[in-house]
Structures are given as structure tokens and as C-alpha cells.
Short mmCIF file of C-alpha atoms and ligand atoms in Angstrom, two decimals:
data_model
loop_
_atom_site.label_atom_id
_atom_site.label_comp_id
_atom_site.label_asym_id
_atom_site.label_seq_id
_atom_site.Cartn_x
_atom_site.Cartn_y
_atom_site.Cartn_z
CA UNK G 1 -19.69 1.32 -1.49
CA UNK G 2 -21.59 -0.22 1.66
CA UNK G 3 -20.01 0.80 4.73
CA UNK G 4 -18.70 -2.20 6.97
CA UNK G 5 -19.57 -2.50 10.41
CA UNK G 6 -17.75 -0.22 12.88
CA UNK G 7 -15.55 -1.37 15.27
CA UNK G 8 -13.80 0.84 18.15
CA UNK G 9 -10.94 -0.50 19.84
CA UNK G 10 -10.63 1.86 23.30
CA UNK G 11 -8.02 2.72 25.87
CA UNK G 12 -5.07 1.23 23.17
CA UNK G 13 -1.76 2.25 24.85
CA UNK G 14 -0.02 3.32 21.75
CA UNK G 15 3.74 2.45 21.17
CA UNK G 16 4.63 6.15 22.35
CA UNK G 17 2.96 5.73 25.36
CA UNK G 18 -0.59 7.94 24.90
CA UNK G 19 -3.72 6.42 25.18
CA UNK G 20 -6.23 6.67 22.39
CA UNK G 21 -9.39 5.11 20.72
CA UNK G 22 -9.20 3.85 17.82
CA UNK G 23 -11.80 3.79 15.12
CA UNK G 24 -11.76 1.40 12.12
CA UNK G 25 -14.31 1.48 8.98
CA UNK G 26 -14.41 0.16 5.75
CA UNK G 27 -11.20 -2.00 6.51
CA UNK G 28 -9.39 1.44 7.32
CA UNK G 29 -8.41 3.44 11.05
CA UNK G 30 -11.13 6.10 10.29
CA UNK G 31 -10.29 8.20 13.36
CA UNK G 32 -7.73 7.69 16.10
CA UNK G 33 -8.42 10.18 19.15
CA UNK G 34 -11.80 9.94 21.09
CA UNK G 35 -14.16 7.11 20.33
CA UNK G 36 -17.15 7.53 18.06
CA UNK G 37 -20.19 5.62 18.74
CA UNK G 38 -20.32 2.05 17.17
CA UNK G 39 -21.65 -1.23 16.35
CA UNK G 40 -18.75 -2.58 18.89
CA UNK G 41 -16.67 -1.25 21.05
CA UNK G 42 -13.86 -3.24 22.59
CA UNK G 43 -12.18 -2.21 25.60
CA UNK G 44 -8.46 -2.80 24.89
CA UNK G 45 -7.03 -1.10 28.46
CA UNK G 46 -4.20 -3.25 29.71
CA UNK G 47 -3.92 -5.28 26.38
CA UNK G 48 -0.95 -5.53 23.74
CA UNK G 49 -2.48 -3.85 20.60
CA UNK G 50 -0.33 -4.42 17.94
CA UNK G 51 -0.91 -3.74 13.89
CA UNK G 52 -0.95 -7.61 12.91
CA UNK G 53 1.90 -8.98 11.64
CA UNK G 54 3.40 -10.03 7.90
CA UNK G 55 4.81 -12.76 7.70
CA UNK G 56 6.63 -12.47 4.36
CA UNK G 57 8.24 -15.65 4.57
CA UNK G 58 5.53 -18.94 4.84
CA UNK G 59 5.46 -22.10 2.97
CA UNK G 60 1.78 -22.96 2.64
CA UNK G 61 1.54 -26.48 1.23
CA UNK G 62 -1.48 -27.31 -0.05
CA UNK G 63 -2.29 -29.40 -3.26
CA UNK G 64 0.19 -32.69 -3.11
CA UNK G 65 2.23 -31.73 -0.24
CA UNK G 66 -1.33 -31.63 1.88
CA UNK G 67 -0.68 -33.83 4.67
CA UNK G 68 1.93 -31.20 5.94
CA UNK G 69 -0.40 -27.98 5.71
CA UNK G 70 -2.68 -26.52 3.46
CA UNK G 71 -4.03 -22.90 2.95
CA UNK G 72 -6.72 -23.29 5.47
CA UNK G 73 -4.73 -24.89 8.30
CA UNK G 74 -1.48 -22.56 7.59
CA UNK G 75 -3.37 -19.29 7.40
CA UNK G 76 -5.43 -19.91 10.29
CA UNK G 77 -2.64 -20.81 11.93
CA UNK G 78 -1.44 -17.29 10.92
CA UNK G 79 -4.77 -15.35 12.38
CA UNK G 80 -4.20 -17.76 15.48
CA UNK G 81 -0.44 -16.40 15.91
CA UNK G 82 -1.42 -12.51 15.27
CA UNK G 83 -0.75 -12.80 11.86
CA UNK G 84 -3.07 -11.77 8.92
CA UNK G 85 -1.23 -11.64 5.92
CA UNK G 86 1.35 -14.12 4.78
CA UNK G 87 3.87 -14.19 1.74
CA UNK G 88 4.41 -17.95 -0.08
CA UNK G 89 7.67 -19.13 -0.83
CA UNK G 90 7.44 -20.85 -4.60
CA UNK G 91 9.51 -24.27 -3.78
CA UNK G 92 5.85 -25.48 -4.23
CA UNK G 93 5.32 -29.44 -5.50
CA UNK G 94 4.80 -28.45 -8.60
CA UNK G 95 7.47 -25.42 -8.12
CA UNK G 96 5.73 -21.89 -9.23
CA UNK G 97 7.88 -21.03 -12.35
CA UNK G 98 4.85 -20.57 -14.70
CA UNK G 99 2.50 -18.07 -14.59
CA UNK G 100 -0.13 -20.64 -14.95
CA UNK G 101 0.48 -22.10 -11.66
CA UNK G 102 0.93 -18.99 -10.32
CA UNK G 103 -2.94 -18.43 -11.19
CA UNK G 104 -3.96 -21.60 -10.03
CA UNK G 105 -2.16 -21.54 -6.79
CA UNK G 106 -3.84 -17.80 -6.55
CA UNK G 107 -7.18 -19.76 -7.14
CA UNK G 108 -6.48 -22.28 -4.51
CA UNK G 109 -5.90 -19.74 -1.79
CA UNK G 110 -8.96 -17.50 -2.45
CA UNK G 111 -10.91 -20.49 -1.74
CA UNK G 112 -9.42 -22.04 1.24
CA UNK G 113 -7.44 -18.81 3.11
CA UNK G 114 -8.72 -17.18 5.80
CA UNK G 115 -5.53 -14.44 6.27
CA UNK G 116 -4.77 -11.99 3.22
CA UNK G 117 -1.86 -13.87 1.14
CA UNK G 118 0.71 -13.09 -1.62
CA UNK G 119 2.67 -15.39 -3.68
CA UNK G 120 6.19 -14.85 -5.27
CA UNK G 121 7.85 -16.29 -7.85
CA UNK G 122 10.60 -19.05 -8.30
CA UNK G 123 13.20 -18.55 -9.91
CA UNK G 124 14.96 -20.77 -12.67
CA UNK G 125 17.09 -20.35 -15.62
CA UNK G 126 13.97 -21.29 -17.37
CA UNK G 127 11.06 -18.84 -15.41
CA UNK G 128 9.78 -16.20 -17.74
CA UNK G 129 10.32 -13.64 -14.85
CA UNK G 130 8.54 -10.64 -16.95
CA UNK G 131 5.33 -13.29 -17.10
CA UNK G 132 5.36 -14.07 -13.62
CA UNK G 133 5.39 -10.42 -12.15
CA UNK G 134 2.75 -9.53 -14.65
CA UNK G 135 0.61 -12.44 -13.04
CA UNK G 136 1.03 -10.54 -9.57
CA UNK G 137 4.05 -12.30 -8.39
CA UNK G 138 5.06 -10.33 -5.11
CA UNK G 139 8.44 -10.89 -5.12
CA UNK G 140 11.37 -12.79 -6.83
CA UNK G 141 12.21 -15.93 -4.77
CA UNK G 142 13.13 -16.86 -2.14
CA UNK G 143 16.03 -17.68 -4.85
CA UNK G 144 17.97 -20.98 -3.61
CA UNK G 145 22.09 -20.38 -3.81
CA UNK G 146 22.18 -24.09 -2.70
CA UNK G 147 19.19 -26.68 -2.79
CA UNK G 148 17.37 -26.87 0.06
CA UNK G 149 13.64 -28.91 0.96
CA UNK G 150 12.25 -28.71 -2.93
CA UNK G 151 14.33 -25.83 -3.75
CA UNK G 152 16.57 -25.79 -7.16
CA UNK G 153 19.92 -24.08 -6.29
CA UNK G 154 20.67 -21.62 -9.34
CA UNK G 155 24.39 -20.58 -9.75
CA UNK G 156 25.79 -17.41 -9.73
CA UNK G 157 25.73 -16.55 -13.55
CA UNK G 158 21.88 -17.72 -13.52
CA UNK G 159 21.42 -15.61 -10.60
CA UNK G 160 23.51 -12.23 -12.06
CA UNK G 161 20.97 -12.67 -15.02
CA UNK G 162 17.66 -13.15 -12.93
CA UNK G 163 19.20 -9.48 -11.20
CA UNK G 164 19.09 -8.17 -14.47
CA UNK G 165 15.64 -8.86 -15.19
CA UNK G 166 14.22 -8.66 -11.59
CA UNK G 167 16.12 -4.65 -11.63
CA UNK G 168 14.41 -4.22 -15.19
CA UNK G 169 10.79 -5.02 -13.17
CA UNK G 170 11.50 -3.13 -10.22
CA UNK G 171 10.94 -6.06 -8.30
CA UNK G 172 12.34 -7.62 -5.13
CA UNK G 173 14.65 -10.81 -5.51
CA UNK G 174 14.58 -12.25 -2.36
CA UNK G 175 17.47 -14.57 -0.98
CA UNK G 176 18.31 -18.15 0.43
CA UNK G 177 21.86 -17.59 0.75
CA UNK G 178 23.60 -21.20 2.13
CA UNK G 179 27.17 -22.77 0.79
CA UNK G 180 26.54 -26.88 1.25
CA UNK G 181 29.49 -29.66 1.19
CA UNK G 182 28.82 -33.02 0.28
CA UNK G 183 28.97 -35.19 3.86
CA UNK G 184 27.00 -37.41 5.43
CA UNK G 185 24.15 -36.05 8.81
CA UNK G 186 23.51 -38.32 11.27
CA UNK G 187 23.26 -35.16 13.38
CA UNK G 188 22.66 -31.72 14.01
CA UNK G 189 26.01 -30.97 14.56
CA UNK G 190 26.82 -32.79 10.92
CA UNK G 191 24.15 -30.78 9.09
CA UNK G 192 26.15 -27.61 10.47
CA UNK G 193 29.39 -28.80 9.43
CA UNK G 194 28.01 -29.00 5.65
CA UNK G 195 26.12 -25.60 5.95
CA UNK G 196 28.54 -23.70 7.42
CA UNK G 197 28.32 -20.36 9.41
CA UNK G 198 31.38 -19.33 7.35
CA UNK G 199 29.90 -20.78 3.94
CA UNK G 200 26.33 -18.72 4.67
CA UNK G 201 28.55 -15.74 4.70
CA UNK G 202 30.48 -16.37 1.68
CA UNK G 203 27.18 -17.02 -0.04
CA UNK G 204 25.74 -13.54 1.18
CA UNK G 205 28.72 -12.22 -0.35
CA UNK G 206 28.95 -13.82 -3.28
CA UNK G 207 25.32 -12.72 -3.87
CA UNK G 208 26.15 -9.13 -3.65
CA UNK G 209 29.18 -9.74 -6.14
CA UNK G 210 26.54 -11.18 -8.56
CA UNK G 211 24.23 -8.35 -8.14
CA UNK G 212 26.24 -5.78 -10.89
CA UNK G 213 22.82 -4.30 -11.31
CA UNK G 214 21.95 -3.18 -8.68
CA UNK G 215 18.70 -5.15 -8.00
CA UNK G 216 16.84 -4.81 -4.64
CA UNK G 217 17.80 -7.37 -2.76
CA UNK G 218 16.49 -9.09 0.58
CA UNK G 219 18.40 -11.86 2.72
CA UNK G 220 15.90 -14.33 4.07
CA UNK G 221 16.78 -16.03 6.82
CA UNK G 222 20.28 -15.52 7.91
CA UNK G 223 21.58 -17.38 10.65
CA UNK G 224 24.76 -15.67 12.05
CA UNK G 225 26.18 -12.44 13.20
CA UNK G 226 28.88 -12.49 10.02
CA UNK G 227 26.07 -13.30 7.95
CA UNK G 228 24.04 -10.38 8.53
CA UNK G 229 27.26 -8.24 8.84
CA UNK G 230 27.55 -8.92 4.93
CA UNK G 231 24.21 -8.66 4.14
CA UNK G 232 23.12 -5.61 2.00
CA UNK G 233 19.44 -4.57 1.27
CA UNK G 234 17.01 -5.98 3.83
CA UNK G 235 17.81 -8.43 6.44
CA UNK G 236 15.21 -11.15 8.03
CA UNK G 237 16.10 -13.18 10.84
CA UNK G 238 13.70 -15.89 12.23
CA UNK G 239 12.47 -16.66 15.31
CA UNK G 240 13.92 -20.46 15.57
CA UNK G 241 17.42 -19.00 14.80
CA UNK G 242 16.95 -15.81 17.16
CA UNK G 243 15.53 -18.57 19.99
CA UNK G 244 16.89 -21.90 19.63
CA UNK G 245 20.23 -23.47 19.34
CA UNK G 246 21.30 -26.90 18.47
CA UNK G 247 22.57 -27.95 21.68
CA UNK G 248 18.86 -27.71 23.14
CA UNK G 249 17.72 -30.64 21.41
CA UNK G 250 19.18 -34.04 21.17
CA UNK G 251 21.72 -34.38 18.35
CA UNK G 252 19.91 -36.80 16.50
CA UNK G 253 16.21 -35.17 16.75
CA UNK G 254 15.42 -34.63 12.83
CA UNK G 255 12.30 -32.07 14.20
CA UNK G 256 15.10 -29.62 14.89
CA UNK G 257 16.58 -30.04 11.28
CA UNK G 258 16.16 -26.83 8.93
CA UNK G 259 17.89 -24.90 6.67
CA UNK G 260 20.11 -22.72 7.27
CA UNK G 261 20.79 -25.13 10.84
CA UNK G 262 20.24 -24.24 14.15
CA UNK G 263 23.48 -22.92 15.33
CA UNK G 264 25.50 -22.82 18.57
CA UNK G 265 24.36 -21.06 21.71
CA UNK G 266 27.50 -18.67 21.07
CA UNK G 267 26.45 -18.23 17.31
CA UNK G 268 22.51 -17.66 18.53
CA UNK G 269 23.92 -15.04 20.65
CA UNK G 270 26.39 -13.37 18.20
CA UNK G 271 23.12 -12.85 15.59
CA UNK G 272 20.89 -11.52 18.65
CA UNK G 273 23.36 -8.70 18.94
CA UNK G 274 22.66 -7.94 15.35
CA UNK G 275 18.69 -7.46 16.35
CA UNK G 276 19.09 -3.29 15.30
CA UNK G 277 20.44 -4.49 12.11
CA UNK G 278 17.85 -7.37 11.12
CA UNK G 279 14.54 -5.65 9.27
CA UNK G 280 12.11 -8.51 9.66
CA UNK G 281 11.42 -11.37 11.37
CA UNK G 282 9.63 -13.95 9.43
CA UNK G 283 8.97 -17.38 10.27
CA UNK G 284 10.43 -19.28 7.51
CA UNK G 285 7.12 -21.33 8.57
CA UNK G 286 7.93 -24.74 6.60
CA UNK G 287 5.87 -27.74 8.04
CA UNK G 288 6.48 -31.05 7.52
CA UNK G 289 4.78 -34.05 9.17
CA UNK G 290 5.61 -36.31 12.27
CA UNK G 291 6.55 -38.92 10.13
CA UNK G 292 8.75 -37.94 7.95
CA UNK G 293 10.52 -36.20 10.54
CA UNK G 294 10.77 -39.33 12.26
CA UNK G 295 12.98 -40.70 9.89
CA UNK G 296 16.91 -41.12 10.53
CA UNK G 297 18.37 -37.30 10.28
CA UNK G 298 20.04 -37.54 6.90
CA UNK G 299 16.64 -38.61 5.24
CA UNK G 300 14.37 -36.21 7.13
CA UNK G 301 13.55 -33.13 4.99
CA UNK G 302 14.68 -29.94 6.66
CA UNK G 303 12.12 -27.21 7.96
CA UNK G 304 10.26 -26.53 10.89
CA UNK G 305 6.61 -24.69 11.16
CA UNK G 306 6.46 -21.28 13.09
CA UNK G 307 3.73 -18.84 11.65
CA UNK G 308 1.40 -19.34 14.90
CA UNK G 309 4.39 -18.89 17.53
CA UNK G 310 6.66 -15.93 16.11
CA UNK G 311 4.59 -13.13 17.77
CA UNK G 312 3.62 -14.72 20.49
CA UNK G 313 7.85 -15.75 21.06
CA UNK G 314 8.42 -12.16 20.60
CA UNK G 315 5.86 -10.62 23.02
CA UNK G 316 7.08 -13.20 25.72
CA UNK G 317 10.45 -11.67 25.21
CA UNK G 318 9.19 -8.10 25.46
CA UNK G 319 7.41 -9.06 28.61
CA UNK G 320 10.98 -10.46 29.64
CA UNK G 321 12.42 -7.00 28.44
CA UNK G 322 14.65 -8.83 25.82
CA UNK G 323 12.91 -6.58 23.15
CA UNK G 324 10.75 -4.00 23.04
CA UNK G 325 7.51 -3.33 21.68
CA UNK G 326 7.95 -0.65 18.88
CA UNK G 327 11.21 -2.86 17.48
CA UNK G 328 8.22 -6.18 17.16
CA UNK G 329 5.63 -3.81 15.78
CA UNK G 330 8.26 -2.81 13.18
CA UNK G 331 10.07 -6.34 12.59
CA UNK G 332 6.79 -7.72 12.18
CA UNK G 333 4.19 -5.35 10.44
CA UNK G 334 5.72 -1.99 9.77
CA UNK G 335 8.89 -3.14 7.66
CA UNK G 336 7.33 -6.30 5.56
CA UNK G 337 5.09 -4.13 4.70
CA UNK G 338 7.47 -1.02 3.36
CA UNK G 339 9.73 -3.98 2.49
CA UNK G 340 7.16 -5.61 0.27
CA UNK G 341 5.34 -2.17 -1.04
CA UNK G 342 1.99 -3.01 0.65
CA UNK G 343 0.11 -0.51 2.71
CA UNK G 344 0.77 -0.58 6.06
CA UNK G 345 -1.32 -2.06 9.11
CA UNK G 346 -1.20 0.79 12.11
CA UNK G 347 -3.06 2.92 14.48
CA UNK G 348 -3.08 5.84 11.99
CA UNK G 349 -5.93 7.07 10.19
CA UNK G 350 -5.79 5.48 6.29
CA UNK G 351 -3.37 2.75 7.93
CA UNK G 352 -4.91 -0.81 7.21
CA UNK G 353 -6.97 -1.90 10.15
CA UNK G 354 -5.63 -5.26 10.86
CA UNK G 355 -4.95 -5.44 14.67
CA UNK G 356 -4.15 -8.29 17.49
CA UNK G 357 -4.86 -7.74 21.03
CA UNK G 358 -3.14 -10.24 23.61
CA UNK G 359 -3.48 -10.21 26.96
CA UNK G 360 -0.07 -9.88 28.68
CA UNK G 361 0.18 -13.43 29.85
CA UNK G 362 2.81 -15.72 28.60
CA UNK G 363 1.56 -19.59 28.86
CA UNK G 364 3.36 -22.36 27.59
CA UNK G 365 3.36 -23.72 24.17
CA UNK G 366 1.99 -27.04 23.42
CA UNK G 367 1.27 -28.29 19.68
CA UNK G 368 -1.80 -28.99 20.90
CA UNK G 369 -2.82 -26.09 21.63
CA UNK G 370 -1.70 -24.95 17.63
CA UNK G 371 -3.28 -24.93 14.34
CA UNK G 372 -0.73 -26.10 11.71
CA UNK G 373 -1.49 -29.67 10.01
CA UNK G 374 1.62 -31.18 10.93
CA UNK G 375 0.90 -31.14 14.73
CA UNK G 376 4.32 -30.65 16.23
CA UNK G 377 6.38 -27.54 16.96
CA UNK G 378 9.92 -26.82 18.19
CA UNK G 379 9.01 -24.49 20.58
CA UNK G 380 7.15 -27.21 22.52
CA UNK G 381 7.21 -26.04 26.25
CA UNK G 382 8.77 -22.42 25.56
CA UNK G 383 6.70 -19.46 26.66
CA UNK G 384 3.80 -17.26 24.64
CA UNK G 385 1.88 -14.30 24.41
CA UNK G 386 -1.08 -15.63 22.16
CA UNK G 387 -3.22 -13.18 20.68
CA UNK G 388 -7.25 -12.97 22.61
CA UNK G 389 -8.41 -11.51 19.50
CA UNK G 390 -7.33 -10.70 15.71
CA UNK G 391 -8.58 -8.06 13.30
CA UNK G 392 -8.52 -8.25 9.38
CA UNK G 393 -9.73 -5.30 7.64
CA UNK G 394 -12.02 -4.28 10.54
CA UNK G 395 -13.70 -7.06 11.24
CA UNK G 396 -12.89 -9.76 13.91
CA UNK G 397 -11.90 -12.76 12.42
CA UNK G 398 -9.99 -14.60 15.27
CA UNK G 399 -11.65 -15.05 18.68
CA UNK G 400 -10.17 -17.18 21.65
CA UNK G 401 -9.58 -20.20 19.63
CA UNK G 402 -12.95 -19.06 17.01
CA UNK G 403 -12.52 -18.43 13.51
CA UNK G 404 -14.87 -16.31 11.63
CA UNK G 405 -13.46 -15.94 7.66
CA UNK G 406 -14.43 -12.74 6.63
CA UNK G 407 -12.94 -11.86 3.11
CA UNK G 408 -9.24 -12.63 2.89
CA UNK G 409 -7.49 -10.96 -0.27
CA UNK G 410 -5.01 -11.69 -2.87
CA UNK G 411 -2.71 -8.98 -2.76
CA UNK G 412 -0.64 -9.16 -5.98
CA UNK G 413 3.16 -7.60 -6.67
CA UNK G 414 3.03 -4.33 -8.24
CA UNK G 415 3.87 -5.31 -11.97
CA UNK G 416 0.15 -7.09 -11.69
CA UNK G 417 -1.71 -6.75 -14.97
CA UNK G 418 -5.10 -7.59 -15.75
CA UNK G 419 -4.23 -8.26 -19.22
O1 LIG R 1 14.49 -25.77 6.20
C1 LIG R 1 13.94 -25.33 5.20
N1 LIG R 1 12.75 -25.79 4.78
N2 LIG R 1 14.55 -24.37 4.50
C2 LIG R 1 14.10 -23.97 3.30
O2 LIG R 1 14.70 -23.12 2.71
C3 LIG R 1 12.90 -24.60 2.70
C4 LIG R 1 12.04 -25.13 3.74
C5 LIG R 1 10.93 -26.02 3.22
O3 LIG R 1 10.24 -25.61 2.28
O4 LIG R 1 10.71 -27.08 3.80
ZN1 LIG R 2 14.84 -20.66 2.71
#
């Protein structure tokens, strides 16, 4: 095999605190230690180097829902927020319950990404599950307990079943766990009261009752303390429900509607304290455009984007010594990737070289400034660390503000067959 070009990244201040060069080759940390001589050498001293991030929870767009996002805007987006490898969420227009659109959403992506991707699979009374994870399916889900933006809600017999089968795989089933009342929402405060804090938690548990068999199981998403309390498996938290609560935005400002809601500033604080407990943070990145999020509150669909600010968020709250460093390294890269059975990005030797550097400067973010379709973001004025430079498989593919596509992969579930 021809040997890519080699790239050392010097002076990284490792999570422990030593300082060490770092050597990648053929899309691998060859050597960590003292340098080696190379094509490039990049001096990292007094930079964040952090394995890049997975994002295991993205909604990509593309085909008819283009005019939100698409795989080339969302996944640059990703390299541009320190991400190179994101997981799509099947509540696709068509939705991803055949294994035929599996392949041609696969297709798709190879042609327009420019971060690695993976794709899981819906689920629906009627989706041949077995079919799907042969396909390459990453994961099971994310599995709707109530409907949410193009998401099927499945009930709890369907979803005791799809444990059977998803168990039988060895696959992950992964989670959207939300109770929803009838009511009218004129406002934030509405679309709380019929997605409850209380009903998220009853749904998490309920989940768990339906699980007799013991599938692997992973809550997307969860929005309160009580929630994750209940949760069993893995836990994922996002960065609009660990940063934002309702009351910061005008009650009847539809850009601020998602599912689950943004909460109080009491709940926001009561699921920060659970930040040992949560295993990932993903971005739930769901884009959606101007207009239609313009519309009166009840009719706006629900979902904000966030795969270009999560990192950057995170790193302005480590500079603010709200979190630490090793905790976003492991949130971010090191857990998705046990999580999801995927080998690891780090600054080990065989560890997948995919790396961002960042200076540590936090500016403020402007859509402008961002690479998602839809143009708009809810973090608008809050502070980030934006990656200088990203890495994907040794090679730099993301340079202040330049792309370079280098050779972004399909990385299928484990149950892929050829066949
Ligand atoms: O707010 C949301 N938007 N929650 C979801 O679960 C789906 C997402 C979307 O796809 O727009
Ligand atoms: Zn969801």
C-alpha cells in the first residue's frame, strides 16, 4: 500500500500534562515520543490538540429536504466545528427503513461528504431490521417514543419487539425518549408543558420496562437531571440543553423550538450536575431554514443545527474552567467511538489520526461566520473556541476557513455484509 504523506504534529500538551510529538502515517499515530523527520511538521505548542470529535447524533438532509442542509454543507460544517465523523439519524424524507435507501443514501454521501459518516437505521413495525444491519446500518434509531420533526413514534410493544431483534444483531438501539400531550404552542413555555420534564422521564423508564431483552441501549438527548437519573446504558446530552434555557430567548421565537424543549434555567442546571453521568455529547444537529422557522411557533418544525458549535461551546467552557479537557476529549471522541464500536481517534500509536488544533481564543459566534445551509444558529453571540486546523486520517483537510476533501469514508455497523 502507498504510504501517505507524513505529518508531525510537535510540542502537543497531552491530556496528562507531558509534552510529546506526534507522528501520523497512513491515516494512523505511527509514533508518539520524539518527532521523526517529515513532509510537515506543525508546531502545535500552546494549542488545544484534541482527537476530533464524533458526533453520533447529526441529521444531514440532503435529497428533498436540501434547502435546510445537505451532505456537503453539514459535514463541512462538521470539519469546520472539529468534527470529522458524523452519525445520521434515519427520520430522512424518504425515512431509511429499507435497505435500499440505506444504499442510496450511502451513495449520496460518498459523493458529496467531506467528514467520515455512518448511517443508522429507522425503526418501524415494518423495517426488516436483520436487512438493514446487514446493509451497514450503524445503529438502531434514533427510535421515536413520541413523533417528533419526521419521526414515526412506535409504541411500546413495537419497540419490546425491535429489542428483540436489535439484541439478536448485537446492535445498538438508540433512543428518543419524549411523552407528548395534545395542546396547543404559541410558546416555548407551551411546547414544555406538552413535553414534559416529568413525561421524558417516564418515557426513559418505560423504555427500560420494554427492554425484557436486554438490548444495548443508548438515550439520545435527554434533557433533565431525572431523565438521566433513569437512564440505563449510555447517556448523551447536547450542547443546546447543557447551554441554553428557554427563558433566554423570547417566548415566541420558533428558532429556539426543538425536541425534547429547552428547559428552565433551574432544569439546565439540575442536568449540568449530571455532566459525570452523561457519556456523550452530540449535537442533535437538525437544521431547518429561516423560513420555516419564521412561521407562528405551533407550525414551525422543531430542531436547531449545532455540529459546527458543540466543540467549540465546550472548549470556551474549559477555558472558563466549567469543564475540563480530558471529560470533552472523552464526551466527544473517546466514548462515541467505544459507544459506537469504531476505532478510536487519539494520540496513541494505532489510534486513528484525526486531530483539531484551536488556538485558545474564544470569539463570538455569528452564523455568518458558520457553514450549515440554513444560515442561522442559536448560539448567535455566545462564545467559541473554533478549531485553526482539522485532521482526517492524516491529512489536513480543514484550514482557517479552507477545505481540502481528502477521502472521507463510509464506515458501516458491524453486521455489514458484502453479500
Ligand atoms: O427537534 C428535533 N428535531 N428533534 C428531533 O428529534 C428531530 C429533529 C429533526 O430532525 O428536525
Ligand atoms: Zn431526537
Amino acid at each position: 500500500m502507498k504510504s501517505r504523506p507524513c505529518l508531525v504534529l510537535q510540542n502537543v500538551s497531552l491530556p496528562d500534562g507531558r509534552v510529546a510529538d506526534i507522528t501520523l502515517a497512513d491515516g494512523c499515530v505511527s509514533h508518539t515520543g520524539a518527532g521523526i523527520p517529515a513532509d510537515r511538521v506543525i508546531d502545535c505548542h500552546g494549542l488545544f490538540v484534541l482527537p476530533a470529535a464524533v458526533d453520533m447524533h447529526v441529521h444531514m438532509r440532503d435529497g428533498r429536504q436540501s434547502a435546510k442542509e445537505d451532505w456537503e454543507t453539514g459535514t463541512k460544517s462538521a470539519l469546520a466545528g472539529g468534527v470529522t465523523m458524523v452519525v445520521d439519524q434515519p427520520n430522512t424524507v424518504p425515512p431509511l427503513t429499507t435497505p435500499e435507501t440505506l444504499r442510496a443514501r450511502v451513495s449520496k454521501a460518498r459523493k458529496k461528504a467531506f467528514s467520515h459518516f455512518a448511517i443508522n437505521s429507522g425503526v418501524t413495525p415494518k423495517t426488516p431490521l436483520p436487512a438493514m444491519w446487514r446493509a451497514g446500518a450503524m445503529a438502531f434509531g434514533e427510535i421515536f417514543c413520541a413523533p417528533s420533526s419526521y419521526g414515526e413514534a412506535v409504541s411500546p410493544r413495537e419497540l419490546g419487539t425491535a429489542f428483540e431483534t436489535i439484541q439478536s444483531l448485537g446492535g445498538l438501539a438508540t433512543i428518543h425518549a419524549e411523552e407528548v400531550v395534545p395542546g396547543p404552542v404559541p410558546t416555548l413555555e407551551s411546547h414544555a408543558r406538552v413535553r414534559t420534564p416529568e413525561g421524558e422521564a417516564r418515557a426513559v423508564r418505560a423504555v427500560r420496562d420494554a427492554n425484557t431483552s436486554g438490548c444495548r441501549t443508548h438515550f439520545c438527548h435527554l434533557s433533565t437531571g431525572a431523565s438521566v437519573d433513569a437512564a440505563s446504558g449510555s447517556v448523551e446530552a447536547t450542547p443546546h440543553h447543557l447551554f441554553l434555557s428557554r427563558d433566554m430567548f423570547d417566548e415566541t421565537d420558533a428558532f429556539a423550538k426543538v425536541n425534547p424543549p429547552l428547559r428552565t434555567g433551574r432544569e439546565r442546571k439540575e442536568l449540568l450536575s449530571r455532566w459525570d453521568r452523561i457519556d456523550v455529547v452530540a449535537s442533535d444537529h437538525a437544521p431547518h431554514t429561516s423560513r420555516e422557522k419564521e412561521q407562528p411557533l405551533s407550525d414551525a418544525p422543531s430542531g436547531v443545527p449545532g455540529v459546527e458549535t458543540m466543540l467549540p461551546l465546550l472548549l470556551a467552557a474549559v477555558l472558563e474552567k466549567t469543564f475540563t479537557l480530558p471529560d470533552v476529549i472523552a464526551k466527544t471522541s473517546t466514548n462515541p467511538a467505544s459507544i459506537l464500536g469504531i476505532p478510536p481517534a487519539g494520540f496513541s500509536p494505532g489510534c486513528r489520526a484525526d486531530f483539531a488544533l484551536f488556538k485558545k481564543e474564544a470569539v463570538s459566534i455569528e452564523a455568518d461566520n458558520l457553514h450549515s445551509r440554513c444560515g442561522w444558529t442559536p448560539f448567535e453571540g455566545r462564545m467559541g473556541v473554533f478549531p485553526w486546523l482539522v485532521i482526517m486520517d492524516g491529512i489536513v483537510v480543514y484550514q482557517d476557513g479552507e477545505f481540502f476533501r481528502a477521502s472521507p469514508s463510509w464506515i458501516p455497523g458491524k453486521g455489514f455484509s458484502h453479500r
